[in-house]
Coordinates of C-alpha atoms in Angstrom, one line a residue:
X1 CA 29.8 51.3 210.0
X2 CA 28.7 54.4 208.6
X3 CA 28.4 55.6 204.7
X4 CA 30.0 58.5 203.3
X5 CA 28.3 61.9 202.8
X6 CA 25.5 60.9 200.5
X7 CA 22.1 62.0 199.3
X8 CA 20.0 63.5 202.2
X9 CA 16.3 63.8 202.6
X10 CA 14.8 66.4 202.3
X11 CA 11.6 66.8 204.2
X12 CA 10.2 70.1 202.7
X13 CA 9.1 68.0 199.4
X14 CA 5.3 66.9 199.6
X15 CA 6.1 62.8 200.0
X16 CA 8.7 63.2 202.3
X17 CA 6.4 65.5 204.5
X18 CA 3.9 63.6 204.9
X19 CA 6.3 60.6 205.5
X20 CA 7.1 62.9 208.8
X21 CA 3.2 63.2 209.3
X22 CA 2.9 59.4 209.9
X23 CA 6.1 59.4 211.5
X24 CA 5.1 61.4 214.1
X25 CA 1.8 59.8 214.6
X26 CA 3.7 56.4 214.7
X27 CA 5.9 58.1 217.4
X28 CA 3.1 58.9 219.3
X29 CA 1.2 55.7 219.1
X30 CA 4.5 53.9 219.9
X31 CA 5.0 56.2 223.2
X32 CA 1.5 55.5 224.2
X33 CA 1.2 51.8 223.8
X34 CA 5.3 51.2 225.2
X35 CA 4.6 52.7 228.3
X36 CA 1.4 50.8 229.2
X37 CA 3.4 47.8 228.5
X38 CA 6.2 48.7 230.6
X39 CA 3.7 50.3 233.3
X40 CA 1.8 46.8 233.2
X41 CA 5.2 44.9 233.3
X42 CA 6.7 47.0 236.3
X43 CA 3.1 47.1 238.1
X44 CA 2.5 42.9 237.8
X45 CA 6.0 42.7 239.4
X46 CA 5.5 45.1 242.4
X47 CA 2.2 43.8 242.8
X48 CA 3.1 39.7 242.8
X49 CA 7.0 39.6 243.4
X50 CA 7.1 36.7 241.1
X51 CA 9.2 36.6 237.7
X52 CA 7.0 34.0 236.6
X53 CA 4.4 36.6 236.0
X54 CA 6.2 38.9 234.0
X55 CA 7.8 36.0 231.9
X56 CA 4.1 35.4 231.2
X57 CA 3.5 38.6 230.0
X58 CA 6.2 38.8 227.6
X59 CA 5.3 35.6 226.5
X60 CA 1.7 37.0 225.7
X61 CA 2.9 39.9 224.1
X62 CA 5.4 37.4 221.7
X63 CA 2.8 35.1 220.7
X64 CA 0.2 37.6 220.0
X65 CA 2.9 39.5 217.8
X66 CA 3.9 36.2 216.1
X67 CA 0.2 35.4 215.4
X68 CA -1.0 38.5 213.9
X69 CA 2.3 39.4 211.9
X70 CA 1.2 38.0 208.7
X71 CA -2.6 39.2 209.0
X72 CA -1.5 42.5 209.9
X73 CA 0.8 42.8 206.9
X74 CA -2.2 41.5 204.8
X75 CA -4.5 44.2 205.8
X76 CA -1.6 46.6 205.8
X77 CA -1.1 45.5 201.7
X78 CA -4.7 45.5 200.9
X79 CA -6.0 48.6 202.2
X80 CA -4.9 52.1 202.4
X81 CA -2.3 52.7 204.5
X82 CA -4.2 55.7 206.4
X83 CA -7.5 53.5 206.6
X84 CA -5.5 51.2 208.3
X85 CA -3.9 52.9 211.1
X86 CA -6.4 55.1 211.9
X87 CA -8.7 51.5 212.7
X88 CA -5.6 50.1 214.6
X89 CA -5.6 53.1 216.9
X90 CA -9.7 53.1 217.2
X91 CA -9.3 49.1 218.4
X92 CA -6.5 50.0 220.9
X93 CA -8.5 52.9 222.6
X94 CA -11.5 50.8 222.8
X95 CA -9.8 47.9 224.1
X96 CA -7.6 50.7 226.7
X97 CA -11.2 52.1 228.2
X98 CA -12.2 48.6 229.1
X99 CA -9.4 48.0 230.7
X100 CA -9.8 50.9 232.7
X101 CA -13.0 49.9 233.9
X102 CA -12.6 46.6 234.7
X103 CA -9.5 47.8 236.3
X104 CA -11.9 50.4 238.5
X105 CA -14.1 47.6 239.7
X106 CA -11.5 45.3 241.0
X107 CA -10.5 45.2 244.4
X108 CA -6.8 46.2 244.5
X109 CA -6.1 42.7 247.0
X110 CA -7.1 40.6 243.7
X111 CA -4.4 41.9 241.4
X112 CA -1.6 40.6 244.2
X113 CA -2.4 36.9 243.8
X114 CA -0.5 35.9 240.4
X115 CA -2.9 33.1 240.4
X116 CA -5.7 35.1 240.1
X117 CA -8.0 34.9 236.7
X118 CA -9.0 38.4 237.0
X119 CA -5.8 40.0 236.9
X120 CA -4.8 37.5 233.9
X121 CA -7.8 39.0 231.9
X122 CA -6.8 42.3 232.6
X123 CA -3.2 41.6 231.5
X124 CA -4.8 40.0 228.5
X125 CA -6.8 42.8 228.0
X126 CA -4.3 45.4 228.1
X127 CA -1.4 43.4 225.9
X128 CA -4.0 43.4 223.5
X129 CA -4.3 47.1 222.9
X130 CA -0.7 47.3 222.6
X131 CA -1.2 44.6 220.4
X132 CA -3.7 46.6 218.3
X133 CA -1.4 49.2 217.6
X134 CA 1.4 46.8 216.0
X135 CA -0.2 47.4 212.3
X136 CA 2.0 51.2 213.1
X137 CA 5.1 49.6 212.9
X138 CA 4.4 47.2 209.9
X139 CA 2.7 50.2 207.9
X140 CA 5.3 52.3 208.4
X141 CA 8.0 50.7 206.7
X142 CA 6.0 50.5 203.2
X143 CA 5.1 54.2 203.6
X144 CA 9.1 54.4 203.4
X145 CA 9.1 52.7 200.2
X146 CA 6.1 54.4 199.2
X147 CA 7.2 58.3 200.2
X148 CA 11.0 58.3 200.0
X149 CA 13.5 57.7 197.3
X150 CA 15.1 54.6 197.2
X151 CA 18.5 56.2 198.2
X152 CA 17.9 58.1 200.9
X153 CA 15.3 55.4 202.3
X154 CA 18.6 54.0 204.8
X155 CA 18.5 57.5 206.1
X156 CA 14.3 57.8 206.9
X157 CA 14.7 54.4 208.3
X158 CA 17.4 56.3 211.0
X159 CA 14.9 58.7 211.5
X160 CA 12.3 55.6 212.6
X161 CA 15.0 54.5 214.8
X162 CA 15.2 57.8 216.6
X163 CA 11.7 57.7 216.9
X164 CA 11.9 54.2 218.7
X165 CA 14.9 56.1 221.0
X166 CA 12.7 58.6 221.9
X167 CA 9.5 56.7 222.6
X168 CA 11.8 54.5 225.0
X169 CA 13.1 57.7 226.5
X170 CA 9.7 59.4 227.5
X171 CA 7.8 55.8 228.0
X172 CA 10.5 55.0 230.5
X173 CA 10.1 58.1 232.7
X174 CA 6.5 58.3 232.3
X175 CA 5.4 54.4 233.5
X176 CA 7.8 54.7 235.9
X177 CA 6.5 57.3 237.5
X178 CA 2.9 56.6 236.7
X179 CA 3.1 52.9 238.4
X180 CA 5.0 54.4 241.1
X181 CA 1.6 57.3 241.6
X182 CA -1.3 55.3 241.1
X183 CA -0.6 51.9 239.9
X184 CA -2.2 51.0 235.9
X185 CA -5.1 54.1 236.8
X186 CA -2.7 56.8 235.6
X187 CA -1.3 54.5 232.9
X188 CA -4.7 54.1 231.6
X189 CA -6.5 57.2 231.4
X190 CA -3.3 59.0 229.7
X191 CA -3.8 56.0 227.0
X192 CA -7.6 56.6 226.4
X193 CA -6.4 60.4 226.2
X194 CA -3.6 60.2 223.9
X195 CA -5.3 57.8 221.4
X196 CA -8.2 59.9 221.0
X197 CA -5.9 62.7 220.2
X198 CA -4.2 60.6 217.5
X199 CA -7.2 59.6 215.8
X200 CA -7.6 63.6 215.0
X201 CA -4.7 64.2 214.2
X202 CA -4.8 61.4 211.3
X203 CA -8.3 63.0 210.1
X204 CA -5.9 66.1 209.3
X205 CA -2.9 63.8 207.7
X206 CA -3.8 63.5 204.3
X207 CA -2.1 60.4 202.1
X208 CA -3.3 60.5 198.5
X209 CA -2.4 56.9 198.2
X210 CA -4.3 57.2 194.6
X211 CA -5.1 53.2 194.5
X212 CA -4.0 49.9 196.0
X213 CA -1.1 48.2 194.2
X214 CA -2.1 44.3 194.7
X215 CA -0.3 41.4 194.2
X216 CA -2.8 40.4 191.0
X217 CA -2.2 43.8 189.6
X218 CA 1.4 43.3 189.3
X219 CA 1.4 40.2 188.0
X220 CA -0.5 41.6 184.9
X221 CA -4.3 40.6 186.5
X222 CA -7.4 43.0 187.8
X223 CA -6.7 46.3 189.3
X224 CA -8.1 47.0 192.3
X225 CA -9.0 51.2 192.9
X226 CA -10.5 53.5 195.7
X227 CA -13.8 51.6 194.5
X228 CA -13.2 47.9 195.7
X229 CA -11.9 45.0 193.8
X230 CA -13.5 44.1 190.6
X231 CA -15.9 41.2 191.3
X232 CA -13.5 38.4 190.9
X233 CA -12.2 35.5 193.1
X234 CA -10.3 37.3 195.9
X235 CA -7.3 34.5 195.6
X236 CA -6.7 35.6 191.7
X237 CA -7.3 39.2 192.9
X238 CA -4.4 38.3 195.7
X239 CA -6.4 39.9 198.3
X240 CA -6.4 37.3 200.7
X241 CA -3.7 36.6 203.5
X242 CA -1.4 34.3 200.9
X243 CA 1.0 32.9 203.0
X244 CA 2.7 30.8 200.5
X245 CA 2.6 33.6 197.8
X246 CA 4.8 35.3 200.7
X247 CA 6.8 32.7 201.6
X248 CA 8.0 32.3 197.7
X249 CA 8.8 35.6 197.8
X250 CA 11.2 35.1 200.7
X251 CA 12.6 31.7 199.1
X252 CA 13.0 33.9 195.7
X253 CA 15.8 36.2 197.2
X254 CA 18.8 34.1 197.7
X255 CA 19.4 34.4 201.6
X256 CA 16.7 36.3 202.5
X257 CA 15.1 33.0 204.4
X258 CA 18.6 32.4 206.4
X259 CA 18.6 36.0 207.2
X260 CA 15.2 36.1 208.6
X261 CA 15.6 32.7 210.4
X262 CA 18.9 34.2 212.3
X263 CA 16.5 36.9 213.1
X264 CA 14.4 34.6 214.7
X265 CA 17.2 32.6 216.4
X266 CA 18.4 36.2 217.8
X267 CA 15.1 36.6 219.1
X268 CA 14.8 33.2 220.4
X269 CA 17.8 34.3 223.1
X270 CA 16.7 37.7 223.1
X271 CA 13.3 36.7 224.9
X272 CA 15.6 36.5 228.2
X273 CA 15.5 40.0 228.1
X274 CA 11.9 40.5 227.9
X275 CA 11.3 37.9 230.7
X276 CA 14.4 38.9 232.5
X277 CA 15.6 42.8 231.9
X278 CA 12.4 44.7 234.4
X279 CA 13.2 41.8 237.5
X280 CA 17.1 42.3 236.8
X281 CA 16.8 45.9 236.8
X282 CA 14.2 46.2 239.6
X283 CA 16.6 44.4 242.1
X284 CA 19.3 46.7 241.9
X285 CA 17.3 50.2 242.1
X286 CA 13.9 51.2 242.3
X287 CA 11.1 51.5 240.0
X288 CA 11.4 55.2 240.1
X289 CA 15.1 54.9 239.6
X290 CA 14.6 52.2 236.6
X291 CA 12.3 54.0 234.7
X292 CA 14.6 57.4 234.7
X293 CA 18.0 55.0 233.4
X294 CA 15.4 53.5 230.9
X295 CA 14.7 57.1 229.9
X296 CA 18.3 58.2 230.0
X297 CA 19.5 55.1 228.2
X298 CA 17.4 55.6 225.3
X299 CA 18.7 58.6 224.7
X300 CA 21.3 56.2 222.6
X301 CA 18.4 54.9 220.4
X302 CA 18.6 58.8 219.7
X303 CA 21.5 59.2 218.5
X304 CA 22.0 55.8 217.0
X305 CA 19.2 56.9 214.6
X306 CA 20.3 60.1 214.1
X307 CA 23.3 59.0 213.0
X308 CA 22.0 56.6 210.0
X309 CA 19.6 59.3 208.9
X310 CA 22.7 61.7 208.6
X311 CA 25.5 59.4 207.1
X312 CA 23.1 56.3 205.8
X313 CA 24.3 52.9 205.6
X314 CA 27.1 51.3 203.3
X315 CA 26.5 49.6 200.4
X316 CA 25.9 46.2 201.8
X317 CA 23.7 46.6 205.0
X318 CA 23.6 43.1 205.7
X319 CA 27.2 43.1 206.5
X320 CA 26.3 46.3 208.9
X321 CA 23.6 44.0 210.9
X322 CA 25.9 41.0 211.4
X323 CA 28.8 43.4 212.4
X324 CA 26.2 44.9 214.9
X325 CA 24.9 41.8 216.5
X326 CA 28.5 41.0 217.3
X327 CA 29.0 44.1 219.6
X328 CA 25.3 43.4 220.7
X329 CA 25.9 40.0 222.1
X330 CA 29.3 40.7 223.2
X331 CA 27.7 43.1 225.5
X332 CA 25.2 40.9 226.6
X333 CA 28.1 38.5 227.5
X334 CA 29.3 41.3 229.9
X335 CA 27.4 43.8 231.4
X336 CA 25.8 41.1 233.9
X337 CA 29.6 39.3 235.3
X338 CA 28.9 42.0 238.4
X339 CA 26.1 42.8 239.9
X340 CA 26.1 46.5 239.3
X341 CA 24.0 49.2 238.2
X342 CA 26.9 51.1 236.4
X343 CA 28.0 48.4 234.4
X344 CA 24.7 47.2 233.4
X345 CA 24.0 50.9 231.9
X346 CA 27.2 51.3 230.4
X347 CA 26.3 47.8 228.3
X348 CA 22.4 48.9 227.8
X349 CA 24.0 52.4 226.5
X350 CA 26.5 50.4 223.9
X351 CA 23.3 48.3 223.5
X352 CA 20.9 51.3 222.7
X353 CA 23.7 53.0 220.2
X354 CA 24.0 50.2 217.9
X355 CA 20.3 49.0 217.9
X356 CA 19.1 51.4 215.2
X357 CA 22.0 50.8 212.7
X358 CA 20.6 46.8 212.9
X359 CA 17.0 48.0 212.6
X360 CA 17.6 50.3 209.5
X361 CA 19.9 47.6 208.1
X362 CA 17.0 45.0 208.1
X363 CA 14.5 47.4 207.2
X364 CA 16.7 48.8 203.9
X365 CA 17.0 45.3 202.6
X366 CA 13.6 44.2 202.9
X367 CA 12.7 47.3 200.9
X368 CA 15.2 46.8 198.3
X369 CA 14.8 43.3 197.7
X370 CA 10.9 42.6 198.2
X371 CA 8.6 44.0 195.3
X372 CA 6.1 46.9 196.8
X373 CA 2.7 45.0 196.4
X374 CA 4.4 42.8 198.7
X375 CA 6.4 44.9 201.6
X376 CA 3.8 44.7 204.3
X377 CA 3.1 41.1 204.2
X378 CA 6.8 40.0 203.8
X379 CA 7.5 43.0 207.0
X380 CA 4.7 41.0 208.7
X381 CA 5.6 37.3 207.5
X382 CA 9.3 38.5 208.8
X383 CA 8.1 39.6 212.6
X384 CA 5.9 36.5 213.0
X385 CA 8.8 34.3 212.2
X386 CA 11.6 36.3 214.1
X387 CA 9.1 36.7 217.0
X388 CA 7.5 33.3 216.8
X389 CA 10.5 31.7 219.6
X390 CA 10.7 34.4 221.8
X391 CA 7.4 33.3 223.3
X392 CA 9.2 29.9 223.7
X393 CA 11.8 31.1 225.4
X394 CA 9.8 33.8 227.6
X395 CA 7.5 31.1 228.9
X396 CA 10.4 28.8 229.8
X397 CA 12.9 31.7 230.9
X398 CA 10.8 33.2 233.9
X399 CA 10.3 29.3 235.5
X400 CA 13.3 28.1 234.8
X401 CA 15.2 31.3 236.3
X402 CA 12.6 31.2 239.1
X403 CA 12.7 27.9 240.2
X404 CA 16.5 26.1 238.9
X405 CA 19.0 29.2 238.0
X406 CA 18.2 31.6 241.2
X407 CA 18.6 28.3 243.3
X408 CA 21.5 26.7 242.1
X409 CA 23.1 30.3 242.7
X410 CA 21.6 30.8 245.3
X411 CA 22.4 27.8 247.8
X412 CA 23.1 25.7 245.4
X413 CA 26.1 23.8 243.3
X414 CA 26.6 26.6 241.2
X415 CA 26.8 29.0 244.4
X416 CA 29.3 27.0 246.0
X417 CA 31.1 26.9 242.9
X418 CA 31.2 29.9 240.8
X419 CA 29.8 31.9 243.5
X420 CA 33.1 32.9 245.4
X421 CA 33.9 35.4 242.0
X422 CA 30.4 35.8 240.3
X423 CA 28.6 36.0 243.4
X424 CA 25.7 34.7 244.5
X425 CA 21.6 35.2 245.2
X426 CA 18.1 35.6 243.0
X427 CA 20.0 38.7 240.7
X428 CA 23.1 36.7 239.8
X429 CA 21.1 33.8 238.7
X430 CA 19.7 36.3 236.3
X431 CA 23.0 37.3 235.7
X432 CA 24.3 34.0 234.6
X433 CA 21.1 33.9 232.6
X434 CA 22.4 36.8 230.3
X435 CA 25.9 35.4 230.4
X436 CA 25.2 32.8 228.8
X437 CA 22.9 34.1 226.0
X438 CA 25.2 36.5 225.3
X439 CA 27.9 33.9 224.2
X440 CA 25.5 31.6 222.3
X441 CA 24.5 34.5 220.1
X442 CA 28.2 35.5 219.7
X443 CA 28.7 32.5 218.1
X444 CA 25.9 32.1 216.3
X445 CA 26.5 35.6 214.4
X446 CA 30.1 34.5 213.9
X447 CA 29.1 31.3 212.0
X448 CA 26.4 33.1 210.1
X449 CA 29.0 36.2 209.0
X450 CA 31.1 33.0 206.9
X451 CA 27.9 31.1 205.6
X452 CA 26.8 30.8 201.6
X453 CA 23.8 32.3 202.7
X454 CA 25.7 36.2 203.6
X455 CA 27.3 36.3 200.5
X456 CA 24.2 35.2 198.3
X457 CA 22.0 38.4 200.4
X458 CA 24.8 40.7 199.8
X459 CA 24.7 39.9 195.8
X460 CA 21.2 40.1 196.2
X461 CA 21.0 43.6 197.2
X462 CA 23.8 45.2 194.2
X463 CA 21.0 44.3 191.9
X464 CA 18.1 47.0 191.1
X465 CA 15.4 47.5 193.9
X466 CA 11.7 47.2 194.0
X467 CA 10.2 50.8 193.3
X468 CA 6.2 51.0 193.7
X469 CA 4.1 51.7 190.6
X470 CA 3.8 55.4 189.9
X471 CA 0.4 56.1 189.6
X472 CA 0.5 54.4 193.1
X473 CA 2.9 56.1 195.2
X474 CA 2.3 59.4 196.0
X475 CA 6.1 60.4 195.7
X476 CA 6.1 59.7 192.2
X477 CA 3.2 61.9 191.3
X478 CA 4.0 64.6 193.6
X479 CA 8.0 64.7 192.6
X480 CA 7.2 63.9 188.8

């Protein structure tokens, strides 16, 4: 899976520097808004016992990414990149110290009942600060495209990877033991804390992005500078959201559609584990106990990323992704057929490994194949879509677990049945929840590794990339 010795970056040069800079500050922001929503995950669950609740939570958290995706990318495309995160971290630490304060004048009894408005507006509240801080991880990418040569991009997009790995690693020990101290007060003074902190350390990052590259511009049509746009119809300028500019885009690169709708279909079964993983987890050990694996699991995120930033990809990183998935859901297939903590890491670790080569896969063709003016919507257009049935699946996986799978393996047919060997009670229902995701994404990758649509993507990708305009990206007049 992994490229011979290649070109490497090299982070001394101006562009790629400050592509670290906003690296780091994504890194940050990603550590921050994780563990509140792991703190606010774990703390519902030990506060309500019910896995209806947090299957409502990740279904917040899906929909709110799969509504905003597109928007997000807009803003992301039509303003300057350091404008634009340093507002998305101001809107999360508003939204944060709100939440601490509503979450001071509640009486703690309130938060147990799961029925309880209060606590839902709370939840609310708080999923939408993480929320906030989504426009991070759609930026970032196009700052890739924008700051690094195109062939060493595969290898910064490792480096985003191990980022992700090590946010998982300390946001795992830290809500953990912050839920387990003082419920969400911990969680959310650190967040009000840390935010503030990264909004002055992005006054000090400077990004000479000398103008905005729109889609009007490219297309031979009025620029738009550091000024505004020229006084012109904002359509013709392309400054709106243009959903069906974006989706021509998509529909232009043969494949790129099927690829993002397997996406989506991946996600579809992966929203078992966001409804599922923390209730799974949490009746084997304890929180305390969860939250250190967590930590000590993503230590494979680590060295996953690692990995691609020092050997890349191979020519055709689509192949990579569907070769990836197949491990991915063959673990998935596994890791639950005992109930054990040992054989659920081992999968997670295999899990955690691989994740970063799909990530970078899907993140290097995007930036090869989608012109620059356009990255962040088509980055956004491509979360909303791959995220848009996880919610579906979220919402209906914590009730249906909850009230048919746990009993039929409980004291039900399946019990009596499959029992004797899988065994039986609330976890192995969850167990033969991620059983049998496991095998329908198996064979879904399968069948998409021999369809047209593979084959088109990977011709797609030996033609010439999508480089920004000069005068626009700061690598080009910085590396002349």
């Amino acid at each position: 899976m992994m490229a011979a010795e290649g070109p490497r970056l090299d982070l001394r040069q101006p562009a790629q520097r400050t592509f670290l800079h906003l690296l780091l500050n994504t890194l940050t922001v990603s550590v921050m808004n994780f563990t509140v929503w792991f703190a606010v995950t774990f703390w519902v669950y030990l506060e309500t016992q019910s896995v209806f609740a947090t299957g409502m939570i990740a279904g917040i958290f899906l929909i709110a990414i799969a509504a905003t995706g597109i928007w997000f990318g807009s803003l992301v495309d039509h303003h300057h990149k350091k404008r634009v995160i340093q507002a998305s971290a101001a809107v999360s630490l508003v939204i944060y110290a709100a939440s601490l304060g509503l979450y001071l004048v509640t009486p703690d009894e309130t938060f147990r009942d799961p029925a309880s408005p209060v606590l839902w507006v709370f939840v609310v509240a708080v999923m939408l600060g993480v929320i906030a801080g989504n426009i991070f991880t759609i930026a970032l990418p196009t700052c890739v495209t924008l700051l690094v040569p195109a062939e060493v991009r595969d290898r910064a997009n490792g480096l985003v990877g191990t980022s992700t790995g090590v946010s998982f690693l300390v946001t795992s020990v830290i809500s953990g033991v912050l839920v387990a101290a003082g419920g969400m007060l911990y969680v959310l003074v650190l967040a009000v804390c840390v935010l503030a902190l990264v909004e002055l350390y992005l006054a000090l990052v400077r990004v000479p992005e000398r103008r905005i590259v729109t889609t009007a511009e490219a297309t031979g049509e009025s620029a738009t500078d550091d000024a505004g746009p020229a006084p012109t119809d904002l359509a013709a300028e392309g400054k709106g959201v243009d959903i069906r500019g974006t989706f021509r885009i998509v529909r232009g690169v043969p494949g790129l559609l099927a690829l993002i709708v397997f996406a989506c279909f991946n996600n579809f079964l992966g929203g078992a584990f966001m409804a599922l993983m923390d209730a799974y987890g949490l009746s084997l050990v304890s929180v305390q106990a969860w939250g250190l694996l967590w930590g000590a699991l993503s230590v494979g995120i680590i060295v996953g990323g690692l990995v691609v930033a020092r050997t890349g990809l191979t020519s055709n990183p689509v192949r990579i992704l569907l070769l990836v998935n197949v491990v991915l859901w063959s673990v998935t297939a596994l890791f639950a057929v005992r109930s054990s903590i040992v054989l659920l890491a081992i999968g997670m670790a295999v899990y955690m490994l691989l994740v970063p080569f799909a990530e970078a896969a899907e993140q290097t063709v995007l930036q090869r194949v989608v012109p620059f003016e356009r990255q962040g919507r088509v980055f956004g257009f491509a979360q909303s879509v791959e995220q848009a049935a996880s919610p579906l699946t979220s919402f209906l996986i914590g009730p249906i677990t909850q009230f048919a799978v746990i009993p039929f393996m409980t004291d039900g047919w399946g019990a009596r049945t499959i029992g004797p060997w899988f065994g039986t009670g609330p976890d192995r229902g969850i167990a033969l929840v991620f059983v049998v995701v496991g095998v329908l994404g198996l064979v879904a990758t399968v069948l998409a590794m021999y369809s047209r649509y593979y084959r088109e993507l990977s011709a797609a990708m030996t033609r010439g990339s999508h480089e920004p305009d000069g005068e626009a990206g700061y690598a080009q007049v910085t590396s002349g």
